[in-house]
Amino acid sequence: MNESTQDVLVLVDGDAAVAGPVAVARAAAAPGAAVVAVVAGARAVADAVAASGVDRVLWLGEPGDGVPVEALAGAVAEVVAGAAPRLVVATTRDGGRALAGAVAARCGAPVLTGATDVSATADAVEVRRDVHGGIAVRTERVTGGPAVVTVAPGGVAAPAAPVAVEEVAAPGPAAAVRVREERASGRASVDLGGARVVVGIGRGLKAREDLALVERLAAALGAEVACSRPLAEGHDWLTKDRYIGISGQHVAPDLYVAAGISGQVQHMVGVAGAKVVVAINSDADAPVFAQCDHGVVGDLYTVLPALAAALEA
Amino acid sequence: MKIVVACKWAPNPQDAEVRPDGTVDWSRSKSAVSEHDPVAFEVARRLADATGGEVVALSVGPAASDTPLARKAMLSRGADRLVLVADDALAGLGSTAVAAVLSAAVRAVGDVDVVLTGPESVDNGDRQVPMTLAGHLGWPGLGAVGDVQAADGGLVVERATDRGVQVLDVTGPAVLAVAADAVVPRVPGMKDILGAAKKPTDVLALAGLDVPAPVAAAEVVGTARPAPSARGRHVITTADPAAAAAELVDALRAAGAL
């Protein structure tokens, strides 16, 4: 393979929702350097990525039935090592981390997770990110070899003129892991990255059936419903793709309503890009009130219906 | 079945102080077994009991991470024995380098069938070490694992996806990062803590391990505190929910947010 080392690689972990990594790669790519997607996944994913603003698509071929993206991590690492890039961008999804880990091990590269700003010069890559759960911000400079960064996936990028999908020679999938069965949760998945308004719910919600309160407000606002980590992982009331936070989704809607969310930094870094933040919390001392544009001190069980009614009027 | 639980003796950032220059003062933050590691121990113990297997706790860190308290804490959660690599050369390492040391230690333990980890370490929270460890070992790595059962010649693993649950057949060794809510871990009782003192600990010398060398170096060139919120903080304390809602809607309309 003849990739210039100036090219920036984007790892696609079986899901075409890679607007975040593509944007970071484009911003970091030097003039004249290409943004090259390395796609582990079905042809349909490669085709979708080819129309999402990248310059080239390297596709590892049809993985076959029941092959999870993790079985392709070694093959992706070989393709990346052959290209010898300075910068590789993956998603923070589980599959993205698996690909990033294989590449990092194969190339002896550091992985800088949850990058918020990435720049590349001729001999170094600089990455800014929130560290230690978001209590501090750090800038790291990677020299002497490639840098792997992971960023929130974002949604599917706005359609662009498609480029050709190039099938590359790569090792086949590892035989050691196969999908036996998929069980849908029955709950709707979501592309939060594309939502103009998002209502986030936290531990202030006492019971799963009370999600109806949140859904009514979301309907009145034309919003998608999101949550803090405990509701997606722990309570399991909402799907993982609705979890906003340092290791989950990062969103930048016009309006974010944080209801029953205390405002811990681990959650709030995920909405740093929101234009307007509204907080609703019964605790007047909750940290969220120091990080909102507008707040209502009150019980979400009375404020959410009142707000929905005011919007529906 | 030989099961390794890779765990970390780590401080909690909630108790750390961030200095004005953005560096972190950990002196008031006591280390403990990392927040969700007990979940990995519990999954490991159940799997070992079901298969007549052994649970080996494995931890790598700076010299100060090897204390009697740390040994007891790691050995009181279901492990049969502990393997430590404690060397100041391991202080502050990034995820790829830590995973490289872990991979060398897993190889030194030998004949390992599966490595279980928590979803992330409480101090760094990168969620990357398990997957890079899998890369170093050349084994499959799976995250968000909710259940692990032994099956003929391998494991049946359930993991959460955005759409639901996926059940996978895993043959040969693998690295599995459990979800924080996979199981409810046991709380060590007096018997577990007293028993921990009698369990063996092997300390491996870093110099004796065959650790893959890094190619690229990451150097910290800047630290900062998070930018203070520039938001307006217009907080409505009106007790009547309808009046508060009306005031909020008016404010959002005026701001063009609706």
PDB file of C-alpha atoms in Angstrom, chain A residues 92-248:
ATOM      1  CA  THR A  92     -15.365   5.456  21.520  1.00  0.00           C
ATOM      2  CA  ARG A  93     -17.878   2.664  20.817  1.00  0.00           C
ATOM      3  CA  ASP A  94     -16.929  -0.777  22.138  1.00  0.00           C
ATOM      4  CA  GLY A  95     -16.001  -1.853  18.605  1.00  0.00           C
ATOM      5  CA  GLY A  96     -13.952   1.311  18.086  1.00  0.00           C
ATOM      6  CA  ARG A  97     -11.987   0.667  21.265  1.00  0.00           C
ATOM      7  CA  ALA A  98     -11.296  -2.916  20.163  1.00  0.00           C
ATOM      8  CA  LEU A  99      -9.943  -1.740  16.794  1.00  0.00           C
ATOM      9  CA  ALA A 100      -7.956   1.050  18.482  1.00  0.00           C
ATOM     10  CA  GLY A 101      -6.459  -1.458  20.935  1.00  0.00           C
ATOM     11  CA  ALA A 102      -5.358  -3.855  18.204  1.00  0.00           C
ATOM     12  CA  VAL A 103      -3.793  -1.009  16.213  1.00  0.00           C
ATOM     13  CA  ALA A 104      -2.088   0.406  19.307  1.00  0.00           C
ATOM     14  CA  ALA A 105      -0.570  -2.962  20.207  1.00  0.00           C
ATOM     15  CA  ARG A 106       0.499  -3.686  16.628  1.00  0.00           C
ATOM     16  CA  CYS A 107       2.050  -0.241  16.071  1.00  0.00           C
ATOM     17  CA  GLY A 108       3.319   0.479  19.600  1.00  0.00           C
ATOM     18  CA  ALA A 109       1.137   3.566  19.639  1.00  0.00           C
ATOM     19  CA  PRO A 110      -0.451   5.400  22.563  1.00  0.00           C
ATOM     20  CA  VAL A 111      -4.256   5.653  22.563  1.00  0.00           C
ATOM     21  CA  LEU A 112      -5.581   9.033  23.644  1.00  0.00           C
ATOM     22  CA  THR A 113      -9.244   8.508  24.460  1.00  0.00           C
ATOM     23  CA  GLY A 114     -12.039  11.024  24.223  1.00  0.00           C
ATOM     24  CA  ALA A 115     -10.030  13.628  22.331  1.00  0.00           C
ATOM     25  CA  THR A 116     -11.630  17.071  22.125  1.00  0.00           C
ATOM     26  CA  ASP A 117      -9.016  18.681  19.877  1.00  0.00           C
ATOM     27  CA  VAL A 118      -6.448  17.046  17.602  1.00  0.00           C
ATOM     28  CA  SER A 119      -3.800  18.741  15.504  1.00  0.00           C
ATOM     29  CA  ALA A 120      -0.932  17.313  13.495  1.00  0.00           C
ATOM     30  CA  THR A 121       2.361  18.853  12.427  1.00  0.00           C
ATOM     31  CA  ALA A 122       5.078  17.280  10.291  1.00  0.00           C
ATOM     32  CA  ASP A 123       6.540  15.256  13.146  1.00  0.00           C
ATOM     33  CA  ALA A 124       4.057  15.321  16.008  1.00  0.00           C
ATOM     34  CA  VAL A 125       0.387  14.937  16.869  1.00  0.00           C
ATOM     35  CA  GLU A 126      -1.089  17.040  19.670  1.00  0.00           C
ATOM     36  CA  VAL A 127      -4.226  15.906  21.437  1.00  0.00           C
ATOM     37  CA  ARG A 128      -6.295  17.736  24.019  1.00  0.00           C
ATOM     38  CA  ARG A 129      -8.735  15.765  26.142  1.00  0.00           C
ATOM     39  CA  ASP A 130     -10.540  15.645  29.446  1.00  0.00           C
ATOM     40  CA  VAL A 131      -8.771  13.324  31.884  1.00  0.00           C
ATOM     41  CA  HIS A 132      -9.531  11.636  35.203  1.00  0.00           C
ATOM     42  CA  GLY A 133     -13.271  11.692  34.638  1.00  0.00           C
ATOM     43  CA  GLY A 134     -13.236  15.272  33.366  1.00  0.00           C
ATOM     44  CA  ILE A 135     -11.746  16.990  36.426  1.00  0.00           C
ATOM     45  CA  ALA A 136      -8.774  18.220  34.378  1.00  0.00           C
ATOM     46  CA  VAL A 137      -7.768  18.917  30.790  1.00  0.00           C
ATOM     47  CA  ARG A 138      -4.509  17.689  29.332  1.00  0.00           C
ATOM     48  CA  THR A 139      -2.629  18.213  26.093  1.00  0.00           C
ATOM     49  CA  GLU A 140      -0.317  15.413  25.005  1.00  0.00           C
ATOM     50  CA  ARG A 141       2.198  15.379  22.169  1.00  0.00           C
ATOM     51  CA  VAL A 142       2.915  12.102  20.401  1.00  0.00           C
ATOM     52  CA  THR A 143       6.227  11.733  18.605  1.00  0.00           C
ATOM     53  CA  GLY A 144       8.315   8.906  17.200  1.00  0.00           C
ATOM     54  CA  GLY A 145       5.393   6.912  15.845  1.00  0.00           C
ATOM     55  CA  PRO A 146       1.670   6.911  15.234  1.00  0.00           C
ATOM     56  CA  ALA A 147      -0.976   8.320  17.580  1.00  0.00           C
ATOM     57  CA  VAL A 148      -4.328   6.609  17.989  1.00  0.00           C
ATOM     58  CA  VAL A 149      -7.146   8.825  19.236  1.00  0.00           C
ATOM     59  CA  THR A 150     -10.745   7.951  19.999  1.00  0.00           C
ATOM     60  CA  VAL A 151     -13.619  10.405  19.775  1.00  0.00           C
ATOM     61  CA  ALA A 152     -17.370  10.239  20.298  1.00  0.00           C
ATOM     62  CA  PRO A 153     -18.905   8.713  17.157  1.00  0.00           C
ATOM     63  CA  GLY A 154     -21.382  11.482  16.379  1.00  0.00           C
ATOM     64  CA  GLY A 155     -24.052  10.520  13.897  1.00  0.00           C
ATOM     65  CA  VAL A 156     -23.916   9.667  10.205  1.00  0.00           C
ATOM     66  CA  ALA A 157     -22.211  12.535   8.377  1.00  0.00           C
ATOM     67  CA  ALA A 158     -24.196  14.658   5.924  1.00  0.00           C
ATOM     68  CA  PRO A 159     -24.167  12.983   2.506  1.00  0.00           C
ATOM     69  CA  ALA A 160     -21.254  13.958   0.254  1.00  0.00           C
ATOM     70  CA  ALA A 161     -20.269  12.896  -3.251  1.00  0.00           C
ATOM     71  CA  PRO A 162     -19.301   9.217  -2.921  1.00  0.00           C
ATOM     72  CA  VAL A 163     -15.756   7.994  -3.483  1.00  0.00           C
ATOM     73  CA  ALA A 164     -14.824   4.527  -4.713  1.00  0.00           C
ATOM     74  CA  VAL A 165     -14.729   1.646  -2.243  1.00  0.00           C
ATOM     75  CA  GLU A 166     -11.347  -0.078  -2.583  1.00  0.00           C
ATOM     76  CA  GLU A 167     -11.290  -3.663  -1.355  1.00  0.00           C
ATOM     77  CA  VAL A 168      -7.907  -4.328   0.240  1.00  0.00           C
ATOM     78  CA  ALA A 169      -6.065  -7.566   0.871  1.00  0.00           C
ATOM     79  CA  ALA A 170      -6.219  -8.320   4.586  1.00  0.00           C
ATOM     80  CA  PRO A 171      -6.094 -11.334   6.859  1.00  0.00           C
ATOM     81  CA  GLY A 172      -9.474 -13.018   7.321  1.00  0.00           C
ATOM     82  CA  PRO A 173     -11.504 -12.608  10.490  1.00  0.00           C
ATOM     83  CA  ALA A 174     -10.277 -14.405  13.598  1.00  0.00           C
ATOM     84  CA  ALA A 175     -12.240 -17.628  14.047  1.00  0.00           C
ATOM     85  CA  ALA A 176     -12.208 -17.328  17.831  1.00  0.00           C
ATOM     86  CA  VAL A 177     -15.401 -15.320  18.198  1.00  0.00           C
ATOM     87  CA  ARG A 178     -18.781 -15.603  16.480  1.00  0.00           C
ATOM     88  CA  VAL A 179     -22.221 -14.203  17.124  1.00  0.00           C
ATOM     89  CA  ARG A 180     -24.614 -16.972  18.088  1.00  0.00           C
ATOM     90  CA  GLU A 181     -27.702 -14.898  18.719  1.00  0.00           C
ATOM     91  CA  GLU A 182     -28.946 -11.308  18.852  1.00  0.00           C
ATOM     92  CA  ARG A 183     -31.746 -10.277  21.142  1.00  0.00           C
ATOM     93  CA  ALA A 184     -33.244  -6.881  20.421  1.00  0.00           C
ATOM     94  CA  SER A 185     -34.125  -4.911  23.504  1.00  0.00           C
ATOM     95  CA  GLY A 186     -37.330  -3.679  21.900  1.00  0.00           C
ATOM     96  CA  ARG A 187     -36.339  -0.144  22.853  1.00  0.00           C
ATOM     97  CA  ALA A 188     -35.707   2.289  20.065  1.00  0.00           C
ATOM     98  CA  SER A 189     -32.135   3.197  19.289  1.00  0.00           C
ATOM     99  CA  VAL A 190     -31.350   6.765  18.342  1.00  0.00           C
ATOM    100  CA  ASP A 191     -28.957   9.080  16.554  1.00  0.00           C
ATOM    101  CA  LEU A 192     -28.507  11.753  19.224  1.00  0.00           C
ATOM    102  CA  GLY A 193     -25.887  13.481  17.088  1.00  0.00           C
ATOM    103  CA  GLY A 194     -28.581  14.649  14.697  1.00  0.00           C
ATOM    104  CA  ALA A 195     -31.050  15.913  17.306  1.00  0.00           C
ATOM    105  CA  ARG A 196     -31.745  19.682  17.549  1.00  0.00           C
ATOM    106  CA  VAL A 197     -33.198  19.345  21.038  1.00  0.00           C
ATOM    107  CA  VAL A 198     -32.256  16.719  23.625  1.00  0.00           C
ATOM    108  CA  VAL A 199     -33.879  16.031  26.998  1.00  0.00           C
ATOM    109  CA  GLY A 200     -31.497  14.240  29.349  1.00  0.00           C
ATOM    110  CA  ILE A 201     -32.798  12.433  32.411  1.00  0.00           C
ATOM    111  CA  GLY A 202     -30.812  11.329  35.442  1.00  0.00           C
ATOM    112  CA  ARG A 203     -31.166   9.666  38.779  1.00  0.00           C
ATOM    113  CA  GLY A 204     -33.854  12.109  39.792  1.00  0.00           C
ATOM    114  CA  LEU A 205     -36.216   9.760  37.970  1.00  0.00           C
ATOM    115  CA  LYS A 206     -37.445   7.217  40.487  1.00  0.00           C
ATOM    116  CA  ALA A 207     -39.079   4.538  38.359  1.00  0.00           C
ATOM    117  CA  ARG A 208     -38.848   3.277  34.811  1.00  0.00           C
ATOM    118  CA  GLU A 209     -42.541   3.905  34.096  1.00  0.00           C
ATOM    119  CA  ASP A 210     -41.979   7.578  34.944  1.00  0.00           C
ATOM    120  CA  LEU A 211     -40.088   7.875  31.653  1.00  0.00           C
ATOM    121  CA  ALA A 212     -43.529   8.766  30.275  1.00  0.00           C
ATOM    122  CA  LEU A 213     -43.113  12.196  31.903  1.00  0.00           C
ATOM    123  CA  VAL A 214     -39.854  12.691  30.049  1.00  0.00           C
ATOM    124  CA  GLU A 215     -41.247  11.421  26.775  1.00  0.00           C
ATOM    125  CA  ARG A 216     -44.184  13.821  26.982  1.00  0.00           C
ATOM    126  CA  LEU A 217     -41.827  16.781  27.418  1.00  0.00           C
ATOM    127  CA  ALA A 218     -39.605  15.481  24.623  1.00  0.00           C
ATOM    128  CA  ALA A 219     -42.616  15.255  22.305  1.00  0.00           C
ATOM    129  CA  ALA A 220     -43.618  18.837  23.181  1.00  0.00           C
ATOM    130  CA  LEU A 221     -40.077  20.029  22.414  1.00  0.00           C
ATOM    131  CA  GLY A 222     -39.529  17.825  19.349  1.00  0.00           C
ATOM    132  CA  ALA A 223     -36.605  16.351  21.291  1.00  0.00           C
ATOM    133  CA  GLU A 224     -34.808  13.038  21.618  1.00  0.00           C
ATOM    134  CA  VAL A 225     -34.527  11.474  25.073  1.00  0.00           C
ATOM    135  CA  ALA A 226     -31.069  10.877  26.528  1.00  0.00           C
ATOM    136  CA  CYS A 227     -29.772   9.996  29.983  1.00  0.00           C
ATOM    137  CA  SER A 228     -26.862   9.971  32.381  1.00  0.00           C
ATOM    138  CA  ARG A 229     -24.835   6.792  32.818  1.00  0.00           C
ATOM    139  CA  PRO A 230     -26.730   5.107  35.694  1.00  0.00           C
ATOM    140  CA  LEU A 231     -29.960   4.984  33.699  1.00  0.00           C
ATOM    141  CA  ALA A 232     -28.360   3.177  30.761  1.00  0.00           C
ATOM    142  CA  GLU A 233     -25.861   1.074  32.682  1.00  0.00           C
ATOM    143  CA  GLY A 234     -27.153  -0.095  36.015  1.00  0.00           C
ATOM    144  CA  HIS A 235     -30.856   0.658  35.744  1.00  0.00           C
ATOM    145  CA  ASP A 236     -30.866  -0.328  32.059  1.00  0.00           C
ATOM    146  CA  TRP A 237     -33.947   1.850  31.507  1.00  0.00           C
ATOM    147  CA  LEU A 238     -32.632   3.305  28.247  1.00  0.00           C
ATOM    148  CA  THR A 239     -30.373   1.988  25.502  1.00  0.00           C
ATOM    149  CA  LYS A 240     -26.650   2.637  25.792  1.00  0.00           C
ATOM    150  CA  ASP A 241     -26.643   4.891  22.735  1.00  0.00           C
ATOM    151  CA  ARG A 242     -28.745   7.387  24.719  1.00  0.00           C
ATOM    152  CA  TYR A 243     -26.144   7.750  27.446  1.00  0.00           C
ATOM    153  CA  ILE A 244     -24.422  11.150  27.376  1.00  0.00           C
ATOM    154  CA  GLY A 245     -21.110  11.556  29.168  1.00  0.00           C
ATOM    155  CA  ILE A 246     -17.388  11.289  29.054  1.00  0.00           C
ATOM    156  CA  SER A 247     -17.402   7.676  27.873  1.00  0.00           C
ATOM    157  CA  GLY A 248     -20.735   7.914  26.051  1.00  0.00           C
TER     158      GLY A 248
END
